[in-house]
Tab-separated table of C-alpha atoms (C1' of nucleotides) in Angstrom:
chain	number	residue	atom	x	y	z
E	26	UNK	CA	-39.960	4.275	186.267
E	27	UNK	CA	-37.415	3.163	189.061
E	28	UNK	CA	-36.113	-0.785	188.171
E	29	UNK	CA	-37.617	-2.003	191.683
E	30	UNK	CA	-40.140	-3.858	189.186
E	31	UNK	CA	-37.784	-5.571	187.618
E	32	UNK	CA	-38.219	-8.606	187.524
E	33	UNK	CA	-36.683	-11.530	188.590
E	34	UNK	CA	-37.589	-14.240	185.964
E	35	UNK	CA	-34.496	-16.244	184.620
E	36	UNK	CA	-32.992	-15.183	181.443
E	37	UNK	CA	-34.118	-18.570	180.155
E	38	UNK	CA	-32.608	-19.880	177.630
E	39	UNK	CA	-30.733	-16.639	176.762
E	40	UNK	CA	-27.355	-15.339	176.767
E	41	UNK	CA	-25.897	-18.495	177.553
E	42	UNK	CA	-23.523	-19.305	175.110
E	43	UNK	CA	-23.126	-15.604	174.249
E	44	UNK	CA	-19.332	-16.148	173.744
E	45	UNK	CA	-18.277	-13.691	171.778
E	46	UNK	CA	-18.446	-10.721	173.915
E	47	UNK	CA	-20.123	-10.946	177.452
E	48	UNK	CA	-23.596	-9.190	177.220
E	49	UNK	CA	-23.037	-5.325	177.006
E	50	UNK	CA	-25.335	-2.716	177.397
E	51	UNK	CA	-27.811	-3.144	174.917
E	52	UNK	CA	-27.332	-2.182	171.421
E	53	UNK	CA	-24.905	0.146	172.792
E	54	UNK	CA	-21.471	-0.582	170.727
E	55	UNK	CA	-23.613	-1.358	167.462
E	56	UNK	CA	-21.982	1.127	165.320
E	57	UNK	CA	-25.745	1.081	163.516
E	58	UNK	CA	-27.282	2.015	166.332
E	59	UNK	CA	-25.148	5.089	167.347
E	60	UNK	CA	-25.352	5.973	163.234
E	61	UNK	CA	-29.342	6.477	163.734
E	62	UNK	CA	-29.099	8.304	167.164
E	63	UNK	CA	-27.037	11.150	166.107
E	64	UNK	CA	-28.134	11.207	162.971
E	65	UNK	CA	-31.859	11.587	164.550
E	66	UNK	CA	-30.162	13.633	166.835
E	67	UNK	CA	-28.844	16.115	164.592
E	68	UNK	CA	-31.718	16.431	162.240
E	69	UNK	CA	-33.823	17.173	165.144
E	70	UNK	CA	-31.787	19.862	166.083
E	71	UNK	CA	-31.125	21.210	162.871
E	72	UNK	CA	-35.100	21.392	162.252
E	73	UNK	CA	-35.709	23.389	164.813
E	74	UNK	CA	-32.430	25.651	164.377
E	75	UNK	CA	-33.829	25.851	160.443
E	76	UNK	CA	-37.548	26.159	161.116
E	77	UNK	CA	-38.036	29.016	158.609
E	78	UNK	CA	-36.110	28.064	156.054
E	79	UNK	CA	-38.022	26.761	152.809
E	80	UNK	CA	-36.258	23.503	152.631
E	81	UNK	CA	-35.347	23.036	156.291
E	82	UNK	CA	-31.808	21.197	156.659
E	83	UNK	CA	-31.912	20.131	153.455
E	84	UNK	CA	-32.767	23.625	151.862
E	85	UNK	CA	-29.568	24.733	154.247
E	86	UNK	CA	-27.482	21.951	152.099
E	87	UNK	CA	-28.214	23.633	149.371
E	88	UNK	CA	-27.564	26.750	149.962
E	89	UNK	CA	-24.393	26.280	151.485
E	90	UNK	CA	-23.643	24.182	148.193
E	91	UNK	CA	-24.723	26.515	145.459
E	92	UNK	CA	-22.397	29.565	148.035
E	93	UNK	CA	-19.538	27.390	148.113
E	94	UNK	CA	-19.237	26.197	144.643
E	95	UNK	CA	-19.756	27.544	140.698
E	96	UNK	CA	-23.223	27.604	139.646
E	97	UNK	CA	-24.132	24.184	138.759
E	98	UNK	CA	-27.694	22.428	137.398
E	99	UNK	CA	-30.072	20.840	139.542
E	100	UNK	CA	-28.937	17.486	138.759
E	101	UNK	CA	-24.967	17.847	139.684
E	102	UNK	CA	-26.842	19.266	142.752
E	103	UNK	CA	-28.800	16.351	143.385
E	104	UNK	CA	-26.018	13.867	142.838
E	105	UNK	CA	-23.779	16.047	145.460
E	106	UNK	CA	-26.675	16.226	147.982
E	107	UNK	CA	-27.623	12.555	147.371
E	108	UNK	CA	-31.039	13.682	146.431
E	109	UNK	CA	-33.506	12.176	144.241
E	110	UNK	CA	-33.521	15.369	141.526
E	111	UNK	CA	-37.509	14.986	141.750
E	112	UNK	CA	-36.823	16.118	145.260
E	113	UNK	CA	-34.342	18.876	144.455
E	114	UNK	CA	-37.052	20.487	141.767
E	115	UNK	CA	-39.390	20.712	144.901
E	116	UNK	CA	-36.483	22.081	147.103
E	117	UNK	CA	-35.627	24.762	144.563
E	118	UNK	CA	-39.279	25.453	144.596
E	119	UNK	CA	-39.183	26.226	147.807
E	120	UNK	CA	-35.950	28.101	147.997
E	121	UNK	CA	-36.741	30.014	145.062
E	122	UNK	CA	-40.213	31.071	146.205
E	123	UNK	CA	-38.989	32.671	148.624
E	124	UNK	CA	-36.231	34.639	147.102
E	125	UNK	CA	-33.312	32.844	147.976
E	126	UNK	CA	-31.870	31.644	145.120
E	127	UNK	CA	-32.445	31.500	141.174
E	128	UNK	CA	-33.058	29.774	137.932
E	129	UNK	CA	-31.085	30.984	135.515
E	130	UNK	CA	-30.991	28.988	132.083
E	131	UNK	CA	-27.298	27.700	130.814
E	132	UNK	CA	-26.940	29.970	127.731
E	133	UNK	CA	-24.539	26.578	126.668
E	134	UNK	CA	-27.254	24.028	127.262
E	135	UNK	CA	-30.590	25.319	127.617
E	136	UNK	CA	-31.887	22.234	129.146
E	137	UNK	CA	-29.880	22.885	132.348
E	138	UNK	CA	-30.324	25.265	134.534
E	139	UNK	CA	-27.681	27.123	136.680
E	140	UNK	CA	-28.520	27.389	140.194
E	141	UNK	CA	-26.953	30.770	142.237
E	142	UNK	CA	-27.575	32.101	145.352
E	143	UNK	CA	-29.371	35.592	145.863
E	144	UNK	CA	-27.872	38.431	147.851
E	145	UNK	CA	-30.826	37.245	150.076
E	146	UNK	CA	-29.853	33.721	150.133
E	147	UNK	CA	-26.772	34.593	151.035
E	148	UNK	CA	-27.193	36.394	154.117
E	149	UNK	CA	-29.890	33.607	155.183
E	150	UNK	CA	-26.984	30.911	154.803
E	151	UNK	CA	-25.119	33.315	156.985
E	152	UNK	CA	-27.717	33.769	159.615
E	153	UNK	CA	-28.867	30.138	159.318
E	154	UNK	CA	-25.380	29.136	159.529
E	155	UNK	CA	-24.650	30.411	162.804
E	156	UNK	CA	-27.881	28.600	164.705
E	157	UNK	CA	-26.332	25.651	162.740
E	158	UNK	CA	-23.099	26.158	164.475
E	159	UNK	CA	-24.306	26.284	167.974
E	160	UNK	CA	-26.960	23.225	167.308
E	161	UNK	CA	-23.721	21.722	166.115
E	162	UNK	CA	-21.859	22.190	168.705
E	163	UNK	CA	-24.622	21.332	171.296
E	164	UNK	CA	-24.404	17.544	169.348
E	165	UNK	CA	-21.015	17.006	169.990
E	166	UNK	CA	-20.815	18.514	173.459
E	167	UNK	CA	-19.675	15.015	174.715
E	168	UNK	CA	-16.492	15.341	173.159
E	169	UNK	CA	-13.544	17.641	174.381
E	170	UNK	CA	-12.891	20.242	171.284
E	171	UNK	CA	-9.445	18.149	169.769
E	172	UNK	CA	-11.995	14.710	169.869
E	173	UNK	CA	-14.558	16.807	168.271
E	174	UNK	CA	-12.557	17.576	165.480
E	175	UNK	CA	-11.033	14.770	164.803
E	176	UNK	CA	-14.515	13.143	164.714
E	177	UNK	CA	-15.406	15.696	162.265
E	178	UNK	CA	-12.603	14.726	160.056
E	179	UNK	CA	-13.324	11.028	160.548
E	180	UNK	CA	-16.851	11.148	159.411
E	181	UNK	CA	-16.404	13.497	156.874
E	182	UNK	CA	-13.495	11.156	155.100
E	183	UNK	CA	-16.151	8.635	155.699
E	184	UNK	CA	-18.438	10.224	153.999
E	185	UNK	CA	-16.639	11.437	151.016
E	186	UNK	CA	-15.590	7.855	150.400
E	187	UNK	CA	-18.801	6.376	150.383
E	188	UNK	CA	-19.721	8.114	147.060
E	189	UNK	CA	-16.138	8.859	145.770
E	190	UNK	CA	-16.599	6.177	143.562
E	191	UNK	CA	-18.959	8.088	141.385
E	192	UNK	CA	-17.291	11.653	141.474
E	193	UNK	CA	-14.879	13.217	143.844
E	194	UNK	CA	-15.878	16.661	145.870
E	195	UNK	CA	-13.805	18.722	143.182
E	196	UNK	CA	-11.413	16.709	141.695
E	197	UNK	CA	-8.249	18.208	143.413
E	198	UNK	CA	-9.865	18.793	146.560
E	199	UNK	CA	-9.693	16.268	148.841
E	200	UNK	CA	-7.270	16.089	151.468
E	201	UNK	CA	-7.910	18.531	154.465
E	202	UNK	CA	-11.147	19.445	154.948
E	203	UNK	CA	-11.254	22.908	155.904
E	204	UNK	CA	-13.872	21.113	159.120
E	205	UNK	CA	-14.386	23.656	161.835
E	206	UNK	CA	-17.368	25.559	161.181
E	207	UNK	CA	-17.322	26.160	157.646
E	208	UNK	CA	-19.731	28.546	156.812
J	25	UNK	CA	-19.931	14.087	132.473
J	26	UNK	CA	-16.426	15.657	131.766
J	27	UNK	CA	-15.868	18.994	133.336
J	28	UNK	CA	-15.505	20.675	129.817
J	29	UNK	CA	-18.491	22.043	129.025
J	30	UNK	CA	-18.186	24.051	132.534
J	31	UNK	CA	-19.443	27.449	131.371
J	32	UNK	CA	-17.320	29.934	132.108
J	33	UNK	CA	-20.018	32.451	133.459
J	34	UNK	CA	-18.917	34.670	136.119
J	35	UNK	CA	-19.792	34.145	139.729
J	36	UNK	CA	-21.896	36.941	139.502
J	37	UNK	CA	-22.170	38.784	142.699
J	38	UNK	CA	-21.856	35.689	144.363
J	39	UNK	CA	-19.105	33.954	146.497
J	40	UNK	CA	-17.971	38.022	147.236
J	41	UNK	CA	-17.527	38.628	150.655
J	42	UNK	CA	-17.439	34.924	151.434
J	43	UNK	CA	-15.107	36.551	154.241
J	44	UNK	CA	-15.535	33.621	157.234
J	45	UNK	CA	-13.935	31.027	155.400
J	46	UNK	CA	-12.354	30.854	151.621
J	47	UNK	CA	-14.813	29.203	149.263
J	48	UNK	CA	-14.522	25.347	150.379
J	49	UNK	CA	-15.417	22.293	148.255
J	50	UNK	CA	-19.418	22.749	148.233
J	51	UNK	CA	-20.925	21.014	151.597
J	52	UNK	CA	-17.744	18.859	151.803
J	53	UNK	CA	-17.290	20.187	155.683
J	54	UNK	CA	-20.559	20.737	156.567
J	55	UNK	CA	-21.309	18.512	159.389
J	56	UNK	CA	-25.138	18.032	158.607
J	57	UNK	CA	-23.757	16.528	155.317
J	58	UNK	CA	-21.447	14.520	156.287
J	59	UNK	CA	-23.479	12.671	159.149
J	60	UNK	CA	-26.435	12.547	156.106
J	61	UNK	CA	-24.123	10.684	153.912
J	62	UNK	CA	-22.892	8.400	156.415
J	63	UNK	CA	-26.387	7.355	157.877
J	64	UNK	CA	-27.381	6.676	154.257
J	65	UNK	CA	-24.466	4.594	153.253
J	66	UNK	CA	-24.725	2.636	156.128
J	67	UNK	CA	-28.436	1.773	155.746
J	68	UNK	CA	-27.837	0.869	152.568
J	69	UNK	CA	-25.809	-1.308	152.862
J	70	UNK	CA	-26.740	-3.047	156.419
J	71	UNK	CA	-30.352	-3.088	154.458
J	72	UNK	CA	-28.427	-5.566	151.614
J	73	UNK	CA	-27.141	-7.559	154.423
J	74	UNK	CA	-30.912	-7.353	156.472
J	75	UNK	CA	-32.814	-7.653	153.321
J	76	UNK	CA	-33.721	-11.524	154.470
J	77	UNK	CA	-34.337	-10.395	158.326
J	78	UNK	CA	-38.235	-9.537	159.130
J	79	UNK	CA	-37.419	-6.052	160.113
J	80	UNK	CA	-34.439	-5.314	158.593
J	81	UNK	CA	-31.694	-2.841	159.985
J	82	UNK	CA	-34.436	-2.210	162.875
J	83	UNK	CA	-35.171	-5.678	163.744
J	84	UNK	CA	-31.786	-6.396	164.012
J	85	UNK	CA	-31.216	-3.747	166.467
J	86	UNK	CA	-34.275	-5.374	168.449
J	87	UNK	CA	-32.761	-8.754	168.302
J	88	UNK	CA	-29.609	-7.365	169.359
J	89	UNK	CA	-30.827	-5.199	172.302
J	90	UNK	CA	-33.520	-8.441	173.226
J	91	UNK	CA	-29.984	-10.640	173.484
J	92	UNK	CA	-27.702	-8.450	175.681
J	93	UNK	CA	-30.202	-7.008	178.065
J	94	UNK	CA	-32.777	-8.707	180.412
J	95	UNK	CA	-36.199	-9.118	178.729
J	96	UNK	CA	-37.652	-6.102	178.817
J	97	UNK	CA	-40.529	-4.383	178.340
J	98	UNK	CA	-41.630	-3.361	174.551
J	99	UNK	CA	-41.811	0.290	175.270
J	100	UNK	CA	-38.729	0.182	177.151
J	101	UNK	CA	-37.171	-0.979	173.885
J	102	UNK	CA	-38.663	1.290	171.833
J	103	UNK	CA	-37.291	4.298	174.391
J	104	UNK	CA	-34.119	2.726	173.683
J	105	UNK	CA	-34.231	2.451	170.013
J	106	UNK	CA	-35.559	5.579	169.765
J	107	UNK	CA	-38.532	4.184	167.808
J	108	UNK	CA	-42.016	4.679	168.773
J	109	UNK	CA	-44.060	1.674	170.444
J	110	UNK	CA	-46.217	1.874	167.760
J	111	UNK	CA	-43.827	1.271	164.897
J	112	UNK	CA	-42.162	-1.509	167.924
J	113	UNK	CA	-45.589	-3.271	167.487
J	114	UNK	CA	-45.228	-3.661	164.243
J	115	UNK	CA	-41.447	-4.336	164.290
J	116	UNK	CA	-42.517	-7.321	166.602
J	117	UNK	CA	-45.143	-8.579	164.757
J	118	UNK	CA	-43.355	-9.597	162.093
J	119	UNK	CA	-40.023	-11.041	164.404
J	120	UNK	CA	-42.410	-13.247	166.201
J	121	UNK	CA	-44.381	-14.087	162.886
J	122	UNK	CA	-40.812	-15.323	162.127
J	123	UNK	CA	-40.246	-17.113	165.369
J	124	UNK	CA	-37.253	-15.082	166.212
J	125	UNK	CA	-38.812	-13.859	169.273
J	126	UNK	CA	-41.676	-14.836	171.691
J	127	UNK	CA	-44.072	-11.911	173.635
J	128	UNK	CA	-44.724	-13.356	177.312
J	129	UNK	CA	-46.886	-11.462	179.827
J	130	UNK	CA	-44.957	-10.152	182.628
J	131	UNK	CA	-45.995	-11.855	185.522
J	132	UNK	CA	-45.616	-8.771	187.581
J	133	UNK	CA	-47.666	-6.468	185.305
J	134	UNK	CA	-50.071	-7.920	183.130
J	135	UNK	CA	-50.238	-5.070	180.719
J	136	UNK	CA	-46.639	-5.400	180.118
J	137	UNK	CA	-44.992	-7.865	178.118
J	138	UNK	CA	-41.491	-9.616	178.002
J	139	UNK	CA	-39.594	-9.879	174.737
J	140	UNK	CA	-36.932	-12.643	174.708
J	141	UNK	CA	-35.403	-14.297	172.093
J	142	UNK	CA	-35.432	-17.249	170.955
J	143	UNK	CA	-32.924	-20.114	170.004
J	144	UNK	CA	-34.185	-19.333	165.993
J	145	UNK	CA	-33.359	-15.894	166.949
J	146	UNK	CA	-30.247	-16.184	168.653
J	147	UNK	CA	-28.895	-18.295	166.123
J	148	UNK	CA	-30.042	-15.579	163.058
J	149	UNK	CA	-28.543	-12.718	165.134
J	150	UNK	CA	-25.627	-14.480	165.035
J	151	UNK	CA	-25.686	-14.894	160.904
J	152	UNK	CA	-26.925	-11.758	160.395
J	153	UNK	CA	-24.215	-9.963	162.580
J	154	UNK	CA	-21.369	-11.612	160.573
J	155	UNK	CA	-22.536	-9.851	157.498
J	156	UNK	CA	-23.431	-6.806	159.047
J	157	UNK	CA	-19.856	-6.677	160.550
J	158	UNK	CA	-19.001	-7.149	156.622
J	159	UNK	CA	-21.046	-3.655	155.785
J	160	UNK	CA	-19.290	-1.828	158.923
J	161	UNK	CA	-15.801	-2.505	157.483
J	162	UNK	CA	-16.602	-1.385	154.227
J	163	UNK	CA	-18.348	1.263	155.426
J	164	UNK	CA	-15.100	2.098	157.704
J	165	UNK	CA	-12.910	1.466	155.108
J	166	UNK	CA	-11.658	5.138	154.569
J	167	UNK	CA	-10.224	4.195	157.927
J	168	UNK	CA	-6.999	3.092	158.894
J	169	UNK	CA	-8.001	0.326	161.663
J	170	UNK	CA	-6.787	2.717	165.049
J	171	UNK	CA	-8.901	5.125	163.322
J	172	UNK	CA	-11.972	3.561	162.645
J	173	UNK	CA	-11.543	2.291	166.827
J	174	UNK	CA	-11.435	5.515	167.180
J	175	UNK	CA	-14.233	7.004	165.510
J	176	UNK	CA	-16.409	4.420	166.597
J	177	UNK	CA	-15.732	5.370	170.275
J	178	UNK	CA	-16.183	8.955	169.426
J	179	UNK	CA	-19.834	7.830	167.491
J	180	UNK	CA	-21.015	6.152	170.415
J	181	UNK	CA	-20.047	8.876	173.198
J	182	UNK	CA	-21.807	11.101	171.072
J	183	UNK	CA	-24.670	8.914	170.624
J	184	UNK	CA	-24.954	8.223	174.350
J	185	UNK	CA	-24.841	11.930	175.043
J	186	UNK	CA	-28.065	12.264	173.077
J	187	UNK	CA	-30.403	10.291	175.193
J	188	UNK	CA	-28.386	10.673	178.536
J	189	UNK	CA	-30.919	12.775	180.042
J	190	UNK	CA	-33.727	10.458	179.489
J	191	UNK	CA	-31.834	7.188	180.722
J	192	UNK	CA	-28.218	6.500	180.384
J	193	UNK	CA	-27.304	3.282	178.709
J	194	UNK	CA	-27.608	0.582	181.912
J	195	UNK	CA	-26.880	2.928	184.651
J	196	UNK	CA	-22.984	2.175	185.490
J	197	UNK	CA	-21.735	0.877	182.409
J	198	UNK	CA	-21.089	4.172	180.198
J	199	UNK	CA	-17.270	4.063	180.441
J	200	UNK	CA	-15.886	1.986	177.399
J	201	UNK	CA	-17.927	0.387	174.928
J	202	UNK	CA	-16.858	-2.760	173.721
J	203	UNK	CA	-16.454	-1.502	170.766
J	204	UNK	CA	-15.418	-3.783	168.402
J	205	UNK	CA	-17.657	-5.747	166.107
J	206	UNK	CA	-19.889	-6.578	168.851
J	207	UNK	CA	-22.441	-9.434	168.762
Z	11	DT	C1'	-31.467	8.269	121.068
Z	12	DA	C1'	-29.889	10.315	125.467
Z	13	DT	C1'	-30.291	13.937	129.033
Z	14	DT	C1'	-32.360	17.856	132.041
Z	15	DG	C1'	-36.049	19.091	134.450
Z	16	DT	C1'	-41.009	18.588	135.631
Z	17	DT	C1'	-45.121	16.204	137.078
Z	18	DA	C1'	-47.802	12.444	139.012
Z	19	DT	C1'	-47.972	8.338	141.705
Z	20	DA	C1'	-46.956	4.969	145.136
Z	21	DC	C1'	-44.561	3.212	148.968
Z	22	DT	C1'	-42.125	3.508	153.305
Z	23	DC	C1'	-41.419	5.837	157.904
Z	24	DT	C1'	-42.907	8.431	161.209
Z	25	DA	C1'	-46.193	10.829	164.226
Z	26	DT	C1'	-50.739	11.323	166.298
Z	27	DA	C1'	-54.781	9.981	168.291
Z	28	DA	C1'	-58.157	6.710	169.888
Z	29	DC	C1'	-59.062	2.409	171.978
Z	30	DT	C1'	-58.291	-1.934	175.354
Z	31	DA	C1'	-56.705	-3.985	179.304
Z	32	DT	C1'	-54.615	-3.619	183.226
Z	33	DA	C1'	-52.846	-1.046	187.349
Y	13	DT	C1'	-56.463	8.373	186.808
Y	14	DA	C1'	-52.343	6.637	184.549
Y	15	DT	C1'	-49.705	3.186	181.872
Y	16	DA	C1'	-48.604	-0.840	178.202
Y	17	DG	C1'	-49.900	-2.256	174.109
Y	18	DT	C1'	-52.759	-2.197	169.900
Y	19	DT	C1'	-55.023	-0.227	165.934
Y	20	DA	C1'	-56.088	3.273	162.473
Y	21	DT	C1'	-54.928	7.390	160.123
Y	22	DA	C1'	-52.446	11.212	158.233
Y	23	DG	C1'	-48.149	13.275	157.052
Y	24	DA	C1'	-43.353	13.731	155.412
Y	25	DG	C1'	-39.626	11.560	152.670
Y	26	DT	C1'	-38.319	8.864	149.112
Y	27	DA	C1'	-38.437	6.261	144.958
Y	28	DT	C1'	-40.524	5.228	140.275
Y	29	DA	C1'	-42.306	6.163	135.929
Y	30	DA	C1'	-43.981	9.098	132.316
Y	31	DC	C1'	-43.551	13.370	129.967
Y	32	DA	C1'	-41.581	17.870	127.577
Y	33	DA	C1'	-37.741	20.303	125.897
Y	34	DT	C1'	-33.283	20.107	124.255
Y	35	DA	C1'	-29.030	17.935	122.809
DNA sequence: TATTGTTATACTCTATAACTATA
DNA sequence: TATAGTTATAGAGTATAACAATA
């Protein structure tokens, strides 16, 4: 695997008039490619910090959504998530198979149904929460703790605004992020 | 989708002894969430700007990796994509279908085989990397510009840090990215 | 008629294994 | 025997459409 092989053959035609920036390491500085490699880098480590959890990371999500907010239907779960609510019905499936959360049907509109977290649930978010933390951490081991949170911040402004145009987090709530290690 | 018919049912025994950290905004905070949202957005939108481009978000990230390094290898790509050399097969098959890039036998080692681009393919990463520079500022757009430097730096450090054990980036270059809108 | 949730279906990505040709 | 590349196949994830119940 050593680069003694490398070869020697010409670059040819290539890089020649590259301009712009002289050549740089590879796709390194392509803000796409460092998007895919943590986020492949995280969900990796998330699946294996959430291996028995119904849903996996995405079960976690919506846990830690239905604990942190009012009991809402699947859909306004979906939307938050950015899950397809075909998806979420198999999710809840999942979650509520195995005790974690419930069904409960909207006494005010009985085609919704209100999703809330089970005194089981909620000591799995805790549990869960805490391998999540250290996988976390793990992932953004690169950066000294002040980068790290500012990074955090970044990305999750980032985030919000990419679907802010359809409905904000909680209307009032958008400013500081509480970040560290929420749950 | 007004807020009024929120039902007023209690919280039930949820949300109790929340205790760690006061009931935030739902998975607003949750790092998992926030990296999900951002990957998502981004290949959205980079796959609007691709949509004409054989591979799309991928094969741009082949073209781009073919023009800054020395023709290399298709597994060595793949490795550094992080895509397997069976989906780089395919991802191949359809750039040099498109003439974008041309497969040569290594002279050394006959099994392997060199990817360089060529001028069709220089000239549509160029094109394409406009537009996708487009998508990147959107996407940033939460940002104020020092910022978004910022976070981009932070993105790739962290992205780096996730295959450094395997093979850092090109050996001595991991200081500073060149950031910027690259190609 | 419009909306919530469910079901069924298809399509894309990804992962695995088997095969070839070279080394 | 081990490696680079190809092919074929199965699986997860996601998106689409059709349906039932309710508004």
């Amino acid at each position: 695997m050593e680069r003694g092989t490398s070869p020697v053959i010409e670059p040819g035609q290539i890089d020649r008039e590259a301009g712009v920036a002289t050549a740089q390491p590879s796709p390194c500085g392509e803000l796409g490619w460092a998007i895919n490699m943590v986020f492949r880098a995280f969900r990796q480590r998330a699946s294996a910090s959430l291996a028995d959890l119904p849903g996996g990371p995405r079960g976690y999500l919506v846990l830690s959504a239905v604990a942190h907010d009012l009991p809402r239907s699947q859909l306004a779960l979906a939307q938050q998530l950015a899950v397809d609510k075909t998806a979420m019905t198999y999710l809840l499936d999942a979650l509520e198979a195995a005790g974690l959360v419930e069904r409960r049907p909207d006494p005010a509109d009985r085609r919704q149904r209100q999703i809330v977290l089970t005194s089981t649930g909620r000591s799995a978010l805790a549990e869960f929460g805490e391998r999540l933390a250290e996988a976390e951490q793990r992932l953004l081991s690169a950066l000294a703790p002040e980068e790290a949170y500012a990074f955090r911040q970044f990305l999750d402004r980032v985030a919000r605004s990419t679907k802010e145009v359809t409905e904000p987090c909680t209307v009032e709530e958008i400013p500081d992020p509480g970040v560290g290690l929420c749950p």
